[in-house]
mmCIF file of C-alpha atoms in Angstrom:
data_model
loop_
_atom_site.group_PDB
_atom_site.id
_atom_site.type_symbol
_atom_site.label_atom_id
_atom_site.label_comp_id
_atom_site.label_asym_id
_atom_site.label_seq_id
_atom_site.Cartn_x
_atom_site.Cartn_y
_atom_site.Cartn_z
ATOM 1 C CA MET A 1 0.000 0.000 0.000
ATOM 2 C CA SER A 2 1.301 3.430 -0.836
ATOM 3 C CA ARG A 3 1.457 6.303 1.615
ATOM 4 C CA ALA A 4 -0.764 8.421 -0.676
ATOM 5 C CA HIS A 5 -3.445 5.766 -0.395
ATOM 6 C CA ASP A 6 -3.623 6.164 3.391
ATOM 7 C CA THR A 7 -4.486 9.868 3.196
ATOM 8 C CA ASN A 8 -6.813 9.634 0.226
ATOM 9 C CA PRO A 9 -9.434 12.432 0.157
ATOM 10 C CA VAL A 10 -11.298 11.137 -2.901
ATOM 11 C CA PRO A 11 -14.846 9.802 -2.228
ATOM 12 C CA ALA A 12 -15.328 6.144 -3.053
ATOM 13 C CA PRO A 13 -18.277 6.707 -5.489
ATOM 14 C CA LEU A 14 -16.119 9.135 -7.494
ATOM 15 C CA VAL A 15 -13.362 6.515 -7.640
ATOM 16 C CA ALA A 16 -15.891 3.937 -8.918
ATOM 17 C CA LEU A 17 -17.180 6.320 -11.595
ATOM 18 C CA ALA A 18 -13.669 7.232 -12.731
ATOM 19 C CA ALA A 19 -12.703 3.552 -12.837
ATOM 20 C CA TRP A 20 -15.607 2.852 -15.200
ATOM 21 C CA LEU A 21 -14.968 5.922 -17.362
ATOM 22 C CA LEU A 22 -11.318 4.971 -17.917
ATOM 23 C CA PRO A 23 -10.097 1.546 -16.773
ATOM 24 C CA GLY A 24 -7.447 1.907 -14.058
ATOM 25 C CA SER A 25 -8.121 5.572 -13.345
ATOM 26 C CA GLY A 26 -9.711 4.717 -9.987
ATOM 27 C CA TYR A 27 -6.294 3.644 -8.750
ATOM 28 C CA LEU A 28 -4.796 6.855 -10.117
ATOM 29 C CA LEU A 29 -7.197 8.879 -7.951
ATOM 30 C CA ILE A 30 -6.102 7.035 -4.808
ATOM 31 C CA GLY A 31 -2.434 7.534 -5.635
ATOM 32 C CA GLN A 32 -1.484 4.093 -6.980
ATOM 33 C CA ARG A 33 0.065 5.073 -10.292
ATOM 34 C CA ALA A 34 1.841 1.799 -11.163
ATOM 35 C CA ARG A 35 -1.277 -0.276 -10.528
ATOM 36 C CA ALA A 36 -3.377 2.217 -12.526
ATOM 37 C CA LEU A 37 -1.068 2.108 -15.552
ATOM 38 C CA THR A 38 -0.754 -1.682 -15.534
ATOM 39 C CA ILE A 39 -4.491 -2.287 -15.319
ATOM 40 C CA SER A 40 -5.411 0.498 -17.744
ATOM 41 C CA ILE A 41 -3.011 -0.626 -20.465
ATOM 42 C CA THR A 42 -3.903 -4.312 -20.086
ATOM 43 C CA ILE A 43 -7.688 -3.844 -20.182
ATOM 44 C CA LEU A 44 -7.675 -1.345 -23.054
ATOM 45 C CA LEU A 45 -5.244 -3.517 -25.037
ATOM 46 C CA LEU A 46 -7.458 -6.569 -24.497
ATOM 47 C CA PHE A 47 -10.537 -4.660 -25.681
ATOM 48 C CA VAL A 48 -8.774 -3.296 -28.779
ATOM 49 C CA LEU A 49 -7.348 -6.753 -29.551
ATOM 50 C CA GLY A 50 -10.910 -8.099 -29.488
ATOM 51 C CA LEU A 51 -11.947 -5.469 -32.032
ATOM 52 C CA LEU A 52 -8.913 -6.254 -34.204
ATOM 53 C CA ILE A 53 -9.705 -9.972 -34.140
ATOM 54 C CA GLY A 54 -13.455 -9.851 -34.781
ATOM 55 C CA GLY A 55 -14.038 -6.329 -36.073
ATOM 56 C CA VAL A 56 -16.048 -3.494 -34.553
ATOM 57 C CA LYS A 57 -19.270 -5.469 -34.960
ATOM 58 C CA VAL A 58 -18.362 -7.863 -32.126
ATOM 59 C CA VAL A 59 -19.855 -5.219 -29.828
ATOM 60 C CA ASP A 60 -23.493 -5.923 -30.513
ATOM 61 C CA PRO A 61 -25.873 -3.749 -28.461
ATOM 62 C CA PRO A 62 -29.450 -4.707 -27.598
ATOM 63 C CA ALA A 63 -32.428 -2.973 -29.194
ATOM 64 C CA SER A 64 -32.701 0.687 -28.205
ATOM 65 C CA TYR A 65 -35.886 0.252 -26.224
ATOM 66 C CA THR A 66 -37.603 -2.720 -24.699
ATOM 67 C CA PRO A 67 -40.236 -2.720 -21.947
ATOM 68 C CA ASN A 68 -38.618 -5.737 -20.308
ATOM 69 C CA PRO A 69 -35.020 -5.112 -19.133
ATOM 70 C CA LEU A 70 -34.504 -8.840 -18.566
ATOM 71 C CA LYS A 71 -35.040 -9.377 -22.292
ATOM 72 C CA ILE A 72 -31.843 -7.389 -22.910
ATOM 73 C CA LEU A 73 -29.935 -9.835 -20.727
ATOM 74 C CA PHE A 74 -31.283 -12.843 -22.586
ATOM 75 C CA ASP A 75 -30.939 -11.308 -26.062
ATOM 76 C CA LYS A 76 -27.419 -9.875 -25.750
ATOM 77 C CA PRO A 77 -25.765 -11.282 -22.620
ATOM 78 C CA TRP A 78 -22.221 -10.497 -23.804
ATOM 79 C CA PHE A 79 -23.048 -6.794 -24.032
ATOM 80 C CA VAL A 80 -23.440 -6.716 -20.250
ATOM 81 C CA GLY A 81 -19.776 -7.700 -19.918
ATOM 82 C CA GLN A 82 -18.679 -5.392 -22.732
ATOM 83 C CA ILE A 83 -20.348 -2.273 -21.303
ATOM 84 C CA LEU A 84 -18.353 -2.705 -18.088
ATOM 85 C CA ALA A 85 -15.220 -1.726 -20.050
ATOM 86 C CA GLY A 86 -16.514 1.862 -20.039
ATOM 87 C CA PRO A 87 -17.501 4.462 -22.645
ATOM 88 C CA ILE A 88 -15.115 2.861 -25.148
ATOM 89 C CA THR A 89 -17.911 0.318 -25.684
ATOM 90 C CA LEU A 90 -20.427 3.072 -26.448
ATOM 91 C CA VAL A 91 -17.961 4.687 -28.859
ATOM 92 C CA THR A 92 -17.503 1.328 -30.588
ATOM 93 C CA VAL A 93 -21.284 0.906 -30.888
ATOM 94 C CA ALA A 94 -21.612 4.426 -32.326
ATOM 95 C CA VAL A 95 -18.857 3.807 -34.879
ATOM 96 C CA GLY A 96 -20.376 0.491 -35.928
ATOM 97 C CA LYS A 97 -23.867 1.968 -36.159
ATOM 98 C CA ASP A 98 -22.745 4.927 -38.307
ATOM 99 C CA SER A 99 -21.254 2.528 -40.785
ATOM 100 C CA ASP A 100 -24.667 0.980 -41.458
ATOM 101 C CA ASP A 101 -25.743 4.119 -43.279
ATOM 102 C CA ARG A 102 -22.745 4.273 -45.596
ATOM 103 C CA VAL A 103 -22.171 2.377 -48.806
ATOM 104 C CA ALA A 104 -21.544 -1.329 -48.428
ATOM 105 C CA SER A 105 -17.898 -1.201 -49.498
ATOM 106 C CA SER A 106 -16.844 1.066 -46.609
ATOM 107 C CA SER A 107 -19.083 -0.355 -43.892
ATOM 108 C CA PHE A 108 -17.948 -2.639 -41.104
ATOM 109 C CA HIS A 109 -18.487 -6.319 -41.757
ATOM 110 C CA PRO A 110 -19.935 -8.534 -39.024
ATOM 111 C CA SER A 111 -17.663 -11.486 -38.335
ATOM 112 C CA HIS A 112 -18.840 -15.051 -37.913
ATOM 113 C CA ALA A 113 -17.998 -18.333 -36.220
ATOM 114 C CA ARG A 114 -14.895 -18.676 -34.018
ATOM 115 C CA VAL A 115 -13.338 -15.326 -34.893
ATOM 116 C CA ASN A 116 -16.536 -13.574 -33.834
ATOM 117 C CA GLU A 117 -16.755 -15.634 -30.651
ATOM 118 C CA ILE A 118 -13.155 -14.895 -29.695
ATOM 119 C CA GLY A 119 -13.488 -11.168 -30.432
ATOM 120 C CA THR A 120 -16.642 -11.070 -28.318
ATOM 121 C CA LEU A 121 -14.892 -13.020 -25.556
ATOM 122 C CA TYR A 122 -11.914 -10.616 -25.524
ATOM 123 C CA THR A 123 -14.100 -7.515 -25.245
ATOM 124 C CA ALA A 124 -16.398 -9.042 -22.617
ATOM 125 C CA VAL A 125 -13.489 -10.321 -20.515
ATOM 126 C CA ALA A 126 -11.943 -6.823 -20.699
ATOM 127 C CA GLY A 127 -15.184 -5.457 -19.243
ATOM 128 C CA MET A 128 -15.368 -8.073 -16.506
ATOM 129 C CA LEU A 129 -11.741 -7.481 -15.533
ATOM 130 C CA ASN A 130 -12.597 -3.785 -15.323
ATOM 131 C CA LEU A 131 -15.452 -4.671 -12.965
ATOM 132 C CA LEU A 132 -12.887 -6.325 -10.682
ATOM 133 C CA ALA A 133 -10.729 -3.203 -10.871
ATOM 134 C CA ILE A 134 -13.739 -0.944 -10.144
ATOM 135 C CA ILE A 135 -14.685 -2.978 -7.066
ATOM 136 C CA ASP A 136 -11.100 -3.165 -5.782
ATOM 137 C CA SER A 137 -10.260 0.517 -6.265
ATOM 138 C CA THR A 138 -13.574 1.571 -4.687
ATOM 139 C CA TYR A 139 -12.949 -0.738 -1.724
ATOM 140 C CA ARG A 140 -9.436 0.651 -1.252
ATOM 141 C CA ALA A 141 -10.750 4.232 -1.431
ATOM 142 C CA GLY A 142 -13.509 3.498 1.091
ATOM 143 C CA ARG A 143 -11.217 1.613 3.464
ATOM 144 C CA SER A 144 -8.799 4.519 3.666
ATOM 145 C CA GLY A 145 -11.544 6.941 4.696
ATOM 146 C CA GLY A 146 -11.997 8.400 1.256
ATOM 147 C CA ASN A 147 -15.443 9.762 2.038
ATOM 148 C CA PRO A 148 -15.264 13.463 2.942
ATOM 149 C CA MET B 1 -9.256 -25.822 -42.383
ATOM 150 C CA SER B 2 -10.825 -23.004 -44.394
ATOM 151 C CA PRO B 3 -11.332 -23.580 -48.122
ATOM 152 C CA LEU B 4 -8.576 -21.731 -49.984
ATOM 153 C CA TRP B 5 -10.885 -20.504 -52.738
ATOM 154 C CA LEU B 6 -12.893 -18.605 -50.106
ATOM 155 C CA LEU B 7 -9.820 -16.879 -48.699
ATOM 156 C CA ALA B 8 -8.080 -16.130 -51.999
ATOM 157 C CA ASP B 9 -9.361 -12.557 -52.309
ATOM 158 C CA TYR B 10 -9.791 -11.839 -48.592
ATOM 159 C CA THR B 11 -8.009 -8.659 -47.539
ATOM 160 C CA TYR B 12 -7.836 -7.912 -43.837
ATOM 161 C CA GLN B 13 -8.919 -4.428 -42.783
ATOM 162 C CA PRO B 14 -8.332 -3.765 -39.070
ATOM 163 C CA PHE B 15 -11.567 -3.063 -37.153
ATOM 164 C CA VAL B 16 -13.573 -3.414 -40.382
ATOM 165 C CA LYS B 17 -13.192 -7.102 -41.196
ATOM 166 C CA ALA B 18 -12.353 -10.078 -39.006
ATOM 167 C CA ALA B 19 -8.704 -11.098 -38.774
ATOM 168 C CA PRO B 20 -7.888 -14.200 -40.863
ATOM 169 C CA LEU B 21 -7.087 -16.349 -37.836
ATOM 170 C CA TRP B 22 -9.555 -19.164 -38.440
ATOM 171 C CA ASP B 23 -6.871 -21.853 -38.422
ATOM 172 C CA TYR B 24 -4.974 -20.466 -35.419
ATOM 173 C CA TRP B 25 -7.849 -19.506 -33.123
ATOM 174 C CA TYR B 26 -6.503 -21.636 -30.260
ATOM 175 C CA LEU B 27 -3.334 -19.477 -30.088
ATOM 176 C CA LEU B 28 -5.546 -16.517 -29.176
ATOM 177 C CA LEU B 29 -5.969 -18.168 -25.784
ATOM 178 C CA LEU B 30 -2.439 -17.014 -24.861
ATOM 179 C CA PRO B 31 -2.891 -13.199 -24.817
ATOM 180 C CA LEU B 32 -6.278 -13.582 -23.130
ATOM 181 C CA CYS B 33 -4.838 -15.689 -20.302
ATOM 182 C CA LEU B 34 -1.855 -13.335 -19.964
ATOM 183 C CA ALA B 35 -4.149 -10.313 -19.617
ATOM 184 C CA ILE B 36 -6.305 -12.090 -17.035
ATOM 185 C CA ALA B 37 -3.197 -13.069 -15.053
ATOM 186 C CA ILE B 38 -1.743 -9.532 -15.131
ATOM 187 C CA VAL B 39 -4.966 -7.789 -14.064
ATOM 188 C CA TYR B 40 -5.790 -10.372 -11.395
ATOM 189 C CA LYS B 41 -2.334 -10.224 -9.854
ATOM 190 C CA SER B 42 -2.252 -6.410 -10.090
ATOM 191 C CA ILE B 43 -5.398 -6.377 -7.969
ATOM 192 C CA ARG B 44 -4.304 -9.070 -5.512
ATOM 193 C CA CYS B 45 -0.657 -8.124 -4.863
ATOM 194 C CA ASP B 46 0.043 -5.423 -2.293
ATOM 195 C CA SER B 47 3.390 -4.618 -3.900
ATOM 196 C CA MET B 48 3.469 -4.050 -7.663
ATOM 197 C CA SER B 49 7.082 -5.254 -7.798
ATOM 198 C CA ARG B 50 5.824 -8.814 -7.235
ATOM 199 C CA VAL B 51 3.259 -8.660 -10.045
ATOM 200 C CA PRO B 52 5.435 -9.689 -13.069
ATOM 201 C CA ARG B 53 6.669 -12.922 -11.496
ATOM 202 C CA GLN B 54 3.322 -13.881 -9.959
ATOM 203 C CA ALA B 55 1.433 -13.039 -13.161
ATOM 204 C CA LEU B 56 3.781 -15.251 -15.190
ATOM 205 C CA GLU B 57 3.296 -18.089 -12.709
ATOM 206 C CA LEU B 58 -0.492 -17.734 -12.898
ATOM 207 C CA PHE B 59 -0.338 -17.524 -16.709
ATOM 208 C CA ALA B 60 1.672 -20.769 -16.887
ATOM 209 C CA PHE B 61 -0.702 -22.423 -14.416
ATOM 210 C CA ILE B 62 -3.805 -21.467 -16.437
ATOM 211 C CA ILE B 63 -2.272 -22.752 -19.684
ATOM 212 C CA VAL B 64 -1.125 -26.050 -18.133
ATOM 213 C CA VAL B 65 -4.540 -26.668 -16.545
ATOM 214 C CA MET B 66 -6.380 -25.839 -19.785
ATOM 215 C CA VAL B 67 -4.126 -28.141 -21.825
ATOM 216 C CA LEU B 68 -4.669 -30.939 -19.288
ATOM 217 C CA ALA B 69 -8.438 -30.328 -19.324
ATOM 218 C CA ALA B 70 -8.458 -30.371 -23.133
ATOM 219 C CA GLY B 71 -6.479 -33.626 -23.144
ATOM 220 C CA ALA B 72 -8.812 -35.230 -20.613
ATOM 221 C CA LEU B 73 -11.890 -34.153 -22.595
ATOM 222 C CA ALA B 74 -10.349 -35.449 -25.846
ATOM 223 C CA VAL B 75 -9.729 -38.834 -24.216
ATOM 224 C CA LEU B 76 -13.288 -38.874 -22.865
ATOM 225 C CA VAL B 77 -14.757 -38.054 -26.288
ATOM 226 C CA ASN B 78 -12.679 -40.808 -27.920
ATOM 227 C CA ILE B 79 -13.829 -43.327 -25.329
ATOM 228 C CA LEU B 80 -17.495 -42.356 -25.660
ATOM 229 C CA SER B 81 -17.448 -42.375 -29.457
#
C-alpha cells in the first residue's frame, strides 16, 4: 500500500465512476500510479485486440428500447460484460452503427464463427476485468476513509 | 481448415473485417490468459514489484490446466465415441 493511499481524500463513489470511465483511473485517484497504468493498459489492449480480431461489430448492443429489461440480458448477454469496459464500448457501438448508413464497401463487416466468438470473448473479458478493478479501487478508497 | 478458394481474395482491414485467424484460433488463448493473469495479480498483490513474477506463474498455471483439461476431454470423447 502506498502512503498516498492512506491519506486519500477522494470519495469512493467518485473513484468507482472514474474507474468505469477509464479503466485503471480509480487507482490513479487514490495515488497508486503503477497499478493504474498496468491495469489500464492491459484492459484497453485486451478490448482493442478483441476489435482487431473480430471487427467493430463484435460489440453488438441490444435494441434501443424494450419494456422488459430482462429481455436485454437474454438477447445480448455479452453486451453486459462489454459495457463494463466503459464508454469505449459506447464509442464502438456508435462507430459500428454509423457505418450501417454508408455504402456497403466502406461499412464494417460482421464477423462469424470462431473469430466472432473470440473477439466477443476478448471484449467481454476486458469489461469483466474492469469490474474487478472498479470494485477493488472503490474498496481501497472506502477503506482509507476516502469519504469526505 | 478453411477452403482456400474462399480466402483467396480476402483482404484484412483492421476493425472493419475479421482477422484471418480461423486456423490459429486456439493461439488466441495465450494473450487472453496473460491479460487475465496480469490484471488479477495487479489487484491481488500489495506490492506491484511482485506482479510480473506472480502473473507469469499464474499464466503458466492457467495454460497447463487448460491443456490438461483439453487432453482429458479429448480422451473422454474418444472413449465415448
